[in-house]
XYZ file of N, CA and C in Angstrom:
711
model
N -11.469 6.476 -40.014
C -10.420 7.331 -39.447
C -11.026 8.668 -39.028
N -10.839 9.098 -37.770
C -11.366 10.382 -37.328
C -10.776 11.522 -38.143
N -11.558 12.602 -38.262
C -11.099 13.730 -39.066
C -9.939 14.442 -38.398
N -9.116 15.097 -39.214
C -7.986 15.864 -38.692
C -8.473 16.982 -37.787
N -9.647 17.542 -38.103
C -10.169 18.649 -37.285
C -10.390 18.189 -35.845
N -10.970 17.010 -35.703
C -11.231 16.482 -34.363
C -9.914 16.190 -33.648
N -8.987 15.562 -34.345
C -7.762 15.148 -33.695
C -6.845 16.318 -33.375
N -6.976 17.401 -34.101
C -6.125 18.554 -33.851
C -6.582 19.390 -32.664
N -7.620 18.965 -31.990
C -8.103 19.731 -30.838
C -7.191 19.579 -29.623
N -6.301 18.574 -29.624
C -5.489 18.313 -28.439
C -4.315 19.279 -28.335
N -4.041 19.676 -27.108
C -2.880 20.525 -26.838
C -1.844 19.797 -25.989
N -2.296 18.850 -25.166
C -1.426 18.139 -24.241
C -1.537 16.627 -24.452
N -0.398 15.955 -24.396
C -0.368 14.499 -24.493
C 0.331 13.949 -23.258
N -0.343 13.027 -22.584
C 0.202 12.371 -21.405
C 0.483 10.911 -21.751
N 1.723 10.496 -21.555
C 2.145 9.131 -21.861
C 2.348 8.336 -20.581
N 1.969 7.067 -20.630
C 2.484 6.084 -19.683
C 3.932 5.807 -20.095
N 4.715 5.187 -19.203
C 6.109 4.906 -19.532
C 6.340 3.440 -19.878
N 6.090 2.528 -18.937
C 6.433 1.115 -19.127
C 5.533 0.457 -20.172
N 6.162 -0.164 -21.153
C 5.489 -0.841 -22.262
C 4.699 0.108 -23.156
N 4.909 1.410 -22.955
C 4.363 2.395 -23.875
C 5.511 3.086 -24.600
N 6.496 3.547 -23.843
C 7.707 4.128 -24.428
C 8.934 3.270 -24.115
N 9.094 2.912 -22.851
C 10.215 2.061 -22.409
C 9.761 0.614 -22.506
N 10.545 -0.222 -23.181
C 10.125 -1.606 -23.440
C 10.318 -2.455 -22.184
N 9.342 -2.374 -21.313
C 9.418 -3.086 -20.034
C 9.576 -4.586 -20.237
N 8.773 -5.163 -21.122
C 8.824 -6.623 -21.292
C 10.212 -7.101 -21.694
N 10.812 -6.447 -22.670
C 12.133 -6.869 -23.147
C 13.207 -6.624 -22.102
N 13.185 -5.455 -21.477
C 14.208 -5.121 -20.482
C 14.080 -5.993 -19.240
N 12.855 -6.233 -18.825
C 12.625 -7.069 -17.652
C 13.049 -8.515 -17.911
N 12.694 -9.049 -19.067
C 13.045 -10.445 -19.373
C 14.553 -10.630 -19.424
N 15.248 -9.662 -20.009
C 16.703 -9.737 -20.080
C 17.319 -9.742 -18.682
N 16.792 -8.889 -17.808
C 17.284 -8.816 -16.424
C 16.995 -10.103 -15.672
N 15.797 -10.608 -15.821
C 15.407 -11.834 -15.124
C 16.230 -13.038 -15.578
N 16.534 -13.097 -16.869
C 17.360 -14.206 -17.351
C 18.746 -14.166 -16.721
N 19.289 -12.968 -16.616
C 20.601 -12.789 -15.980
C 20.558 -13.251 -14.525
N 19.536 -12.847 -13.786
C 19.421 -13.209 -12.370
C 19.108 -14.694 -12.188
N 18.322 -15.249 -13.095
C 18.009 -16.680 -13.041
C 19.287 -17.509 -13.120
N 20.173 -17.126 -14.048
C 21.424 -17.857 -14.213
C 22.341 -17.681 -13.005
N 22.349 -16.489 -12.424
C 23.253 -16.200 -11.310
C 22.768 -16.767 -9.982
N 21.463 -16.723 -9.762
C 20.913 -17.031 -8.431
C 20.262 -18.403 -8.310
N 19.757 -18.939 -9.407
C 18.907 -20.123 -9.288
C 19.472 -21.378 -9.940
N 20.628 -21.265 -10.563
C 21.230 -22.445 -11.192
C 21.440 -23.551 -10.162
N 20.855 -24.714 -10.427
C 20.988 -25.854 -9.524
C 20.066 -25.814 -8.323
N 19.289 -24.741 -8.165
C 18.398 -24.611 -7.003
C 16.924 -24.794 -7.353
N 16.613 -24.722 -8.639
C 15.210 -24.780 -9.043
C 15.084 -25.683 -10.266
N 14.079 -26.542 -10.242
C 13.940 -27.569 -11.281
C 13.011 -27.076 -12.389
N 13.528 -26.133 -13.193
C 12.777 -25.654 -14.350
C 13.722 -24.892 -15.265
N 13.273 -24.662 -16.488
C 14.044 -23.845 -17.429
C 13.576 -22.398 -17.312
N 14.384 -21.486 -17.819
C 14.066 -20.064 -17.663
C 12.720 -19.694 -18.252
N 12.392 -20.173 -19.436
C 11.144 -19.752 -20.090
C 9.923 -20.111 -19.246
N 9.951 -21.268 -18.606
C 8.835 -21.664 -17.745
C 8.805 -20.796 -16.488
N 9.963 -20.545 -15.920
C 10.058 -19.646 -14.765
C 9.506 -18.267 -15.122
N 9.923 -17.765 -16.256
C 9.518 -16.422 -16.681
C 8.003 -16.330 -16.896
N 7.429 -17.335 -17.534
C 5.975 -17.326 -17.779
C 5.198 -17.282 -16.468
N 5.652 -18.016 -15.473
C 4.979 -18.000 -14.168
C 5.187 -16.671 -13.464
N 6.399 -16.143 -13.547
C 6.691 -14.856 -12.915
C 5.823 -13.748 -13.488
N 5.654 -13.705 -14.790
C 4.877 -12.637 -15.429
C 3.448 -12.624 -14.907
N 2.834 -13.783 -14.812
C 1.461 -13.844 -14.305
C 1.363 -13.367 -12.870
N 2.285 -13.815 -12.029
C 2.284 -13.406 -10.623
C 2.568 -11.916 -10.491
N 3.540 -11.428 -11.239
C 3.889 -10.009 -11.190
C 2.701 -9.136 -11.597
N 1.986 -9.538 -12.639
C 0.816 -8.773 -13.072
C -0.260 -8.729 -11.995
N -0.476 -9.860 -11.332
C -1.465 -9.907 -10.253
C -1.062 -8.976 -9.108
N 0.220 -8.993 -8.761
C 0.691 -8.167 -7.654
C 0.665 -6.683 -7.999
N 0.988 -6.348 -9.251
C 0.915 -4.944 -9.652
C -0.524 -4.437 -9.619
N -1.471 -5.310 -9.951
C -2.876 -4.906 -9.873
C -3.271 -4.623 -8.426
N -2.793 -5.445 -7.500
C -3.056 -5.206 -6.073
C -2.407 -3.900 -5.622
N -1.173 -3.675 -6.036
C -0.456 -2.446 -5.671
C -1.159 -1.218 -6.231
N -1.602 -1.301 -7.462
C -2.287 -0.190 -8.128
C -3.522 0.242 -7.364
N -4.197 -0.711 -6.747
C -5.432 -0.416 -6.036
C -5.242 -0.355 -4.514
N -3.993 -0.179 -4.106
C -3.702 0.050 -2.697
C -3.817 -1.166 -1.805
N -3.731 -2.372 -2.379
C -3.902 -3.598 -1.598
C -2.587 -4.321 -1.345
N -1.485 -3.735 -1.766
C -0.165 -4.311 -1.524
C 0.850 -3.189 -1.420
N 1.810 -3.343 -0.518
C 2.854 -2.349 -0.338
C 4.014 -2.600 -1.309
N 4.748 -1.545 -1.599
C 5.906 -1.616 -2.483
C 6.901 -2.675 -2.006
N 7.204 -2.688 -0.718
C 8.194 -3.620 -0.174
C 7.752 -5.072 -0.345
N 6.449 -5.324 -0.217
C 5.931 -6.679 -0.413
C 6.048 -7.093 -1.875
N 5.645 -6.208 -2.764
C 5.658 -6.517 -4.187
C 7.053 -6.902 -4.646
N 8.046 -6.160 -4.190
C 9.408 -6.326 -4.703
C 9.976 -7.726 -4.482
N 9.646 -8.362 -3.344
C 10.228 -9.692 -3.147
C 9.208 -10.823 -3.207
N 7.927 -10.538 -2.885
C 6.932 -11.613 -2.874
C 6.655 -12.159 -4.270
N 6.799 -11.297 -5.309
C 6.592 -11.803 -6.666
C 7.622 -12.881 -7.012
N 8.829 -12.744 -6.466
C 9.851 -13.764 -6.689
C 9.607 -14.993 -5.821
N 9.302 -14.776 -4.551
C 9.086 -15.902 -3.644
C 7.920 -16.765 -4.108
N 6.827 -16.147 -4.527
C 5.675 -16.926 -4.988
C 5.989 -17.681 -6.277
N 6.833 -17.091 -7.122
C 7.260 -17.819 -8.323
C 8.121 -19.013 -7.939
N 9.050 -18.812 -7.014
C 9.872 -19.930 -6.528
C 8.995 -21.083 -6.046
N 7.977 -20.732 -5.274
C 7.122 -21.754 -4.654
C 6.397 -22.596 -5.689
N 6.154 -22.037 -6.868
C 5.532 -22.820 -7.942
C 6.408 -24.010 -8.325
N 7.707 -23.882 -8.049
C 8.658 -24.926 -8.439
C 9.317 -25.592 -7.227
N 8.666 -25.456 -6.068
C 9.110 -26.177 -4.886
C 10.266 -25.551 -4.132
N 10.597 -24.298 -4.435
C 11.671 -23.609 -3.720
C 11.056 -22.553 -2.808
N 11.417 -22.588 -1.520
C 10.856 -21.631 -0.559
C 12.014 -20.933 0.153
N 12.658 -20.005 -0.551
C 13.862 -19.362 -0.032
C 13.670 -17.841 -0.023
N 13.295 -17.306 1.138
C 13.031 -15.875 1.248
C 14.284 -15.043 1.005
N 15.441 -15.545 1.419
C 16.672 -14.784 1.261
C 16.996 -14.546 -0.210
N 16.914 -15.603 -1.002
C 17.191 -15.442 -2.433
C 16.126 -14.557 -3.081
N 14.883 -14.689 -2.646
C 13.808 -13.850 -3.194
C 14.083 -12.377 -2.917
N 14.542 -12.081 -1.707
C 14.855 -10.686 -1.367
C 16.060 -10.184 -2.150
N 17.064 -11.043 -2.322
C 18.239 -10.661 -3.112
C 17.856 -10.377 -4.558
N 17.032 -11.244 -5.127
C 16.618 -11.034 -6.508
C 15.767 -9.782 -6.644
N 14.911 -9.547 -5.648
C 14.085 -8.348 -5.672
C 14.912 -7.080 -5.689
N 15.957 -7.052 -4.865
C 16.818 -5.871 -4.794
C 17.683 -5.729 -6.040
N 18.262 -6.832 -6.502
C 19.151 -6.761 -7.655
C 18.383 -6.478 -8.942
N 17.154 -6.969 -9.012
C 16.315 -6.662 -10.179
C 16.124 -5.147 -10.312
N 15.823 -4.479 -9.204
C 15.609 -3.034 -9.208
C 16.902 -2.285 -9.524
N 18.032 -2.853 -9.138
C 19.321 -2.213 -9.401
C 19.755 -2.350 -10.865
N 19.342 -3.429 -11.518
C 19.808 -3.712 -12.879
C 18.821 -3.242 -13.945
N 17.561 -3.595 -13.784
C 16.584 -3.424 -14.857
C 16.431 -1.978 -15.346
N 16.373 -0.979 -14.470
C 16.158 0.401 -14.955
C 17.251 0.924 -15.874
N 18.425 0.298 -15.837
C 19.532 0.749 -16.680
C 19.483 0.142 -18.083
N 18.555 -0.780 -18.305
C 18.357 -1.313 -19.657
C 17.723 -0.212 -20.514
N 18.047 -0.215 -21.790
C 17.682 0.945 -22.612
C 16.801 0.640 -23.822
N 16.235 -0.547 -23.885
C 15.354 -0.838 -25.024
C 14.072 -0.006 -24.918
N 13.696 0.611 -26.011
C 12.442 1.367 -26.073
C 11.503 0.710 -27.073
N 10.240 1.088 -27.028
C 9.247 0.504 -27.921
C 9.528 0.942 -29.360
N 9.230 0.081 -30.341
C 9.484 0.431 -31.737
C 8.845 1.770 -32.125
N 9.642 2.615 -32.769
C 9.138 3.904 -33.225
C 9.112 4.985 -32.181
N 9.576 4.693 -30.982
C 9.462 5.617 -29.856
C 10.001 7.011 -30.189
N 11.255 7.093 -30.578
C 11.875 8.410 -30.757
C 11.386 9.116 -32.019
N 11.107 8.345 -33.057
C 10.566 8.968 -34.272
C 9.226 9.643 -33.982
N 8.377 8.961 -33.218
C 7.067 9.517 -32.879
C 7.205 10.718 -31.952
N 8.089 10.631 -30.956
C 8.265 11.759 -30.038
C 8.826 12.978 -30.765
N 9.742 12.758 -31.695
C 10.242 13.875 -32.502
C 9.108 14.507 -33.299
N 8.289 13.679 -33.873
C 7.152 14.158 -34.670
C 6.190 14.987 -33.811
N 5.832 14.477 -32.639
C 4.886 15.177 -31.772
C 5.475 16.480 -31.247
N 6.765 16.473 -30.936
C 7.409 17.696 -30.462
C 7.410 18.762 -31.556
N 7.686 18.328 -32.779
C 7.670 19.279 -33.896
C 6.272 19.845 -34.130
N 5.255 19.054 -33.826
C 3.868 19.511 -33.978
C 3.456 20.482 -32.873
N 4.276 20.604 -31.836
C 4.011 21.565 -30.782
C 3.186 21.063 -29.614
N 2.980 19.750 -29.545
C 2.246 19.213 -28.402
C 3.082 19.340 -27.126
N 2.440 19.684 -26.036
C 3.103 19.678 -24.732
C 2.936 18.277 -24.135
N 4.029 17.708 -23.657
C 3.991 16.299 -23.267
C 4.511 16.081 -21.849
N 3.904 15.102 -21.171
C 4.326 14.706 -19.823
C 4.116 13.206 -19.669
N 4.805 12.640 -18.690
C 4.662 11.227 -18.324
C 3.807 11.128 -17.066
N 2.877 10.170 -17.060
C 2.156 9.800 -15.833
C 2.362 8.304 -15.638
N 3.032 7.926 -14.553
C 3.397 6.522 -14.366
C 3.153 6.054 -12.937
N 2.756 4.795 -12.822
C 2.603 4.163 -11.507
C 3.901 3.510 -11.036
N 4.934 3.556 -11.860
C 6.206 2.938 -11.490
C 6.870 3.662 -10.337
N 7.790 2.974 -9.675
C 8.490 3.555 -8.525
C 9.317 4.761 -8.969
N 9.308 5.795 -8.158
C 9.888 7.084 -8.539
C 11.351 6.982 -8.944
N 12.197 6.394 -8.086
C 13.626 6.378 -8.374
C 13.945 5.532 -9.598
N 13.149 4.505 -9.827
C 13.352 3.611 -10.960
C 12.985 4.305 -12.266
N 11.860 5.012 -12.282
C 11.410 5.660 -13.507
C 12.363 6.768 -13.934
N 12.915 7.474 -12.961
C 13.860 8.546 -13.291
C 15.109 7.991 -13.968
N 15.582 6.851 -13.499
C 16.756 6.214 -14.103
C 16.452 5.799 -15.536
N 15.290 5.191 -15.741
C 14.900 4.771 -17.091
C 14.876 5.965 -18.046
N 14.227 7.035 -17.621
C 14.087 8.216 -18.476
C 15.447 8.776 -18.873
N 16.335 8.887 -17.894
C 17.643 9.487 -18.140
C 18.495 8.607 -19.052
N 18.522 7.305 -18.771
C 19.398 6.417 -19.528
C 18.918 6.176 -20.951
N 17.626 6.314 -21.188
C 17.093 6.106 -22.529
C 17.083 7.376 -23.371
N 17.364 8.506 -22.752
C 17.323 9.753 -23.502
C 15.926 10.292 -23.704
N 14.988 9.929 -22.839
C 13.603 10.367 -22.986
C 13.328 11.724 -22.338
N 14.121 12.120 -21.371
C 13.832 13.338 -20.610
C 13.600 14.588 -21.460
N 14.389 14.836 -22.502
C 14.222 16.094 -23.238
C 12.851 16.289 -23.885
N 12.098 15.222 -24.047
C 10.805 15.323 -24.719
C 9.664 15.744 -23.788
N 9.895 15.674 -22.478
C 8.787 15.813 -21.539
C 9.012 16.944 -20.543
N 7.956 17.704 -20.324
C 8.018 18.800 -19.360
C 7.998 18.289 -17.926
N 7.332 17.169 -17.711
C 7.208 16.620 -16.360
C 7.176 15.103 -16.411
N 7.675 14.488 -15.328
C 7.486 13.060 -15.094
C 6.741 12.937 -13.776
N 5.479 12.568 -13.856
C 4.617 12.493 -12.674
C 4.523 11.039 -12.247
N 5.090 10.724 -11.088
C 5.065 9.347 -10.589
C 4.068 9.225 -9.439
N 3.360 8.124 -9.436
C 2.344 7.910 -8.403
C 2.965 7.836 -7.018
N 4.169 7.257 -6.940
C 4.813 7.108 -5.632
C 5.130 8.468 -5.014
N 5.668 9.369 -5.816
C 6.020 10.694 -5.303
C 4.783 11.495 -4.951
N 3.741 11.350 -5.766
C 2.513 12.106 -5.536
C 1.656 11.498 -4.431
N 1.760 10.183 -4.260
C 0.912 9.508 -3.283
C -0.461 9.183 -3.826
N -0.575 9.079 -5.142
C -1.852 8.734 -5.793
C -1.537 7.984 -7.082
N -2.316 6.957 -7.381
C -2.036 6.094 -8.523
C -3.113 6.211 -9.588
N -2.707 5.977 -10.847
C -3.704 5.706 -11.878
C -4.389 4.385 -11.506
N -5.680 4.238 -11.693
C -6.604 5.044 -12.488
C -7.371 6.104 -11.696
N -6.936 6.451 -10.497
C -7.748 7.313 -9.642
C -7.556 8.791 -9.971
N -8.611 9.599 -9.769
C -8.603 10.996 -10.224
C -7.487 11.883 -9.694
N -7.010 11.762 -8.443
C -6.031 12.741 -7.956
C -4.784 12.892 -8.821
N -4.259 11.798 -9.379
C -3.037 11.914 -10.170
C -3.312 12.627 -11.494
N -4.493 12.413 -12.059
C -4.853 13.114 -13.288
C -5.123 14.593 -13.002
N -5.812 14.875 -11.914
C -6.060 16.270 -11.554
C -4.765 17.029 -11.321
N -3.804 16.363 -10.667
C -2.503 17.002 -10.462
C -1.834 17.283 -11.814
N -1.897 16.316 -12.722
C -1.271 16.484 -14.034
C -1.897 17.645 -14.797
N -3.216 17.749 -14.772
C -3.888 18.868 -15.454
C -3.446 20.203 -14.867
N -3.421 20.272 -13.543
C -3.054 21.523 -12.878
C -1.597 21.891 -13.150
N -0.703 20.925 -13.019
C 0.724 21.189 -13.186
C 1.069 21.584 -14.616
N 0.371 20.995 -15.567
C 0.657 21.265 -16.979
C -0.248 22.348 -17.564
N -1.153 22.877 -16.726
C -2.131 23.869 -17.198
C -2.895 23.331 -18.411
N -3.380 22.115 -18.233
C -4.092 21.412 -19.302
C -5.563 21.257 -18.952
N -6.382 21.112 -19.977
C -7.799 20.818 -19.800
C -8.052 19.386 -20.259
N -8.905 18.686 -19.502
C -9.166 17.278 -19.818
C -9.647 17.111 -21.256
N -10.522 17.986 -21.707
C -11.103 17.838 -23.037
C -10.109 18.139 -24.165
N -8.966 18.720 -23.820
C -7.941 19.005 -24.822
C -6.674 18.172 -24.590
N -6.840 17.129 -23.783
C -5.706 16.266 -23.448
C -5.953 14.848 -23.949
N -4.857 14.130 -24.164
C -4.919 12.761 -24.654
C -3.990 11.907 -23.800
N -4.500 10.779 -23.317
C -3.706 9.825 -22.542
C -3.344 8.656 -23.445
N -2.063 8.275 -23.467
C -1.598 7.163 -24.291
C -0.939 6.126 -23.396
N -1.434 4.900 -23.441
C -0.862 3.868 -22.592
C -1.267 2.470 -23.003
N -0.594 1.486 -22.397
C -0.836 0.083 -22.730
C -1.689 -0.632 -21.698
N -1.939 0.009 -20.558
C -2.702 -0.648 -19.492
C -4.138 -0.117 -19.488
N -5.080 -0.989 -19.787
C -6.462 -0.543 -19.919
C -7.011 -0.006 -18.614
N -6.743 -0.688 -17.523
C -7.267 -0.277 -16.215
C -6.668 1.061 -15.782
N -5.351 1.163 -15.808
C -4.688 2.368 -15.310
C -4.856 3.554 -16.244
N -4.537 3.351 -17.508
C -4.437 4.456 -18.447
C -5.769 4.804 -19.108
N -6.446 3.806 -19.598
C -7.622 4.057 -20.429
C -8.871 4.302 -19.583
N -9.125 3.424 -18.620
C -10.261 3.635 -17.722
C -10.043 4.901 -16.897
N -8.794 5.099 -16.426
C -8.485 6.305 -15.660
C -8.783 7.566 -16.432
N -8.354 7.611 -17.694
C -8.602 8.787 -18.533
C -10.094 8.959 -18.807
N -10.768 7.859 -19.110
C -12.204 7.919 -19.395
C -12.981 8.499 -18.219
N -12.595 8.109 -17.013
C -13.283 8.620 -15.820
C -13.093 10.116 -15.624
N -12.070 10.679 -16.262
C -11.783 12.107 -16.151
C -12.368 12.898 -17.321
N -13.079 12.235 -18.225
C -13.598 12.916 -19.399
C -12.506 13.227 -20.408
N -11.513 12.389 -20.442
C -10.312 12.602 -21.248
C -10.231 11.526 -22.331
N -9.919 11.891 -23.547
C -9.733 10.912 -24.606
C -8.445 10.127 -24.374
N -8.405 8.939 -24.954
C -7.218 8.106 -24.753
C -6.921 7.280 -25.993
N -5.665 6.855 -26.066
C -5.200 5.952 -27.118
C -4.649 4.712 -26.433
N -5.220 3.574 -26.764
C -4.787 2.317 -26.165
C -3.769 1.640 -27.075
N -2.553 1.457 -26.573
C -1.531 0.715 -27.296
C -1.787 -0.769 -27.047
N -2.372 -1.427 -28.020
C -2.831 -2.812 -27.861
C -1.684 -3.764 -28.124
N -1.140 -4.337 -27.062
C -0.055 -5.304 -27.182
C -0.570 -6.736 -27.174
N -1.838 -6.905 -26.809
C -2.476 -8.225 -26.758
C -3.888 -8.043 -27.293
N -4.822 -8.825 -26.834
C -6.197 -8.694 -27.304
C -6.870 -7.477 -26.677
N -7.881 -6.968 -27.334
C -8.627 -5.815 -26.834
C -9.455 -6.233 -25.615
N -9.372 -5.476 -24.521
C -10.127 -5.842 -23.316
C -11.638 -5.780 -23.545
N -12.379 -6.572 -22.782
C -13.832 -6.442 -22.790
C -14.202 -5.096 -22.170
N -15.338 -4.558 -22.573
C -15.807 -3.263 -22.057
C -14.757 -2.174 -22.264
N -14.199 -2.139 -23.471
C -13.153 -1.171 -23.797
C -13.670 0.254 -23.605
N -12.869 1.089 -22.922
C -13.292 2.440 -22.558
C -12.602 3.540 -23.369
N -11.621 3.185 -24.171
C -10.853 4.210 -24.859
C -11.530 4.725 -26.114
N -10.909 5.753 -26.718
C -11.429 6.289 -27.971
C -10.709 5.704 -29.173
N -9.398 5.577 -29.073
C -8.606 5.101 -30.198
C -7.790 3.883 -29.784
N -7.467 3.043 -30.778
C -6.627 1.866 -30.565
C -5.504 1.886 -31.600
N -4.275 1.667 -31.140
C -3.144 1.520 -32.050
C -2.414 0.231 -31.704
N -1.678 -0.291 -32.662
C -0.907 -1.516 -32.424
C 0.582 -1.256 -32.355
N 1.008 -0.049 -32.719
C 2.390 0.371 -32.540
C 2.410 1.896 -32.448
N 3.459 2.435 -31.862
C 3.533 3.872 -31.659
C 3.494 4.655 -32.972
N 4.030 4.080 -34.036
C 4.045 4.768 -35.314
C 2.656 5.116 -35.816
N 1.651 4.372 -35.351
C 0.269 4.673 -35.738
C -0.178 6.038 -35.248
N 0.506 6.584 -34.230
C 0.141 7.907 -33.724
C 0.313 8.981 -34.790
N 1.233 8.778 -35.720
C 1.453 9.773 -36.759
C 0.237 9.898 -37.670
N -0.539 8.837 -37.787
C -1.770 8.899 -38.576
C -2.907 9.567 -37.811
N -2.866 9.486 -36.482
C -3.898 10.105 -35.659
C -3.628 11.577 -35.391
N -2.360 11.907 -35.209
C -2.006 13.250 -34.745
C -1.138 13.993 -35.774
């Protein structure tokens, strides 16, 4: 366990939002199940769990393309559904577009947060850390999530890649965050669940990071600390 002296050097904490504070997996699955029942009953030859497993893989691939500037927002929103449909022999662009739009309208209003979320944020606020969000999620969607979950009061800023025009893991979004928050990289900590966006991005900036490990540890891990739940932050900070 690192010494308290080392860990107390931080003044600013930057959080990712999806699957770090807001439970994206749970909220997304609940939304998708609702849409599956409404839109695909009798049209697709599979059960929801199989549909969902295929969708998750495709969605992750498309988000990786979007993160690195190889896919547009408009394409991502409906192509992830259309490509999932095609896995099961359905090629219906209209339903894919409807699901893409309705997913965005429904999912952000879900309010499940990661275990320990508010207890940890209360603890960090009491400790005097200055906190902000850095997210690659769509601007209008992230704002809805923050407001409906009650997360806004904890953070001085919500920095979205869409509004800024720069995505994690690339330096411009981190440089903007440092400047806007009057933070120094060496006194800042990035906390997130995505190794490529959050951990590699922070490492490239000379910034320490905490990886929220929801699955196996990535090869060539770049972070400084690893936690398995948010409550572990109380032992670090």
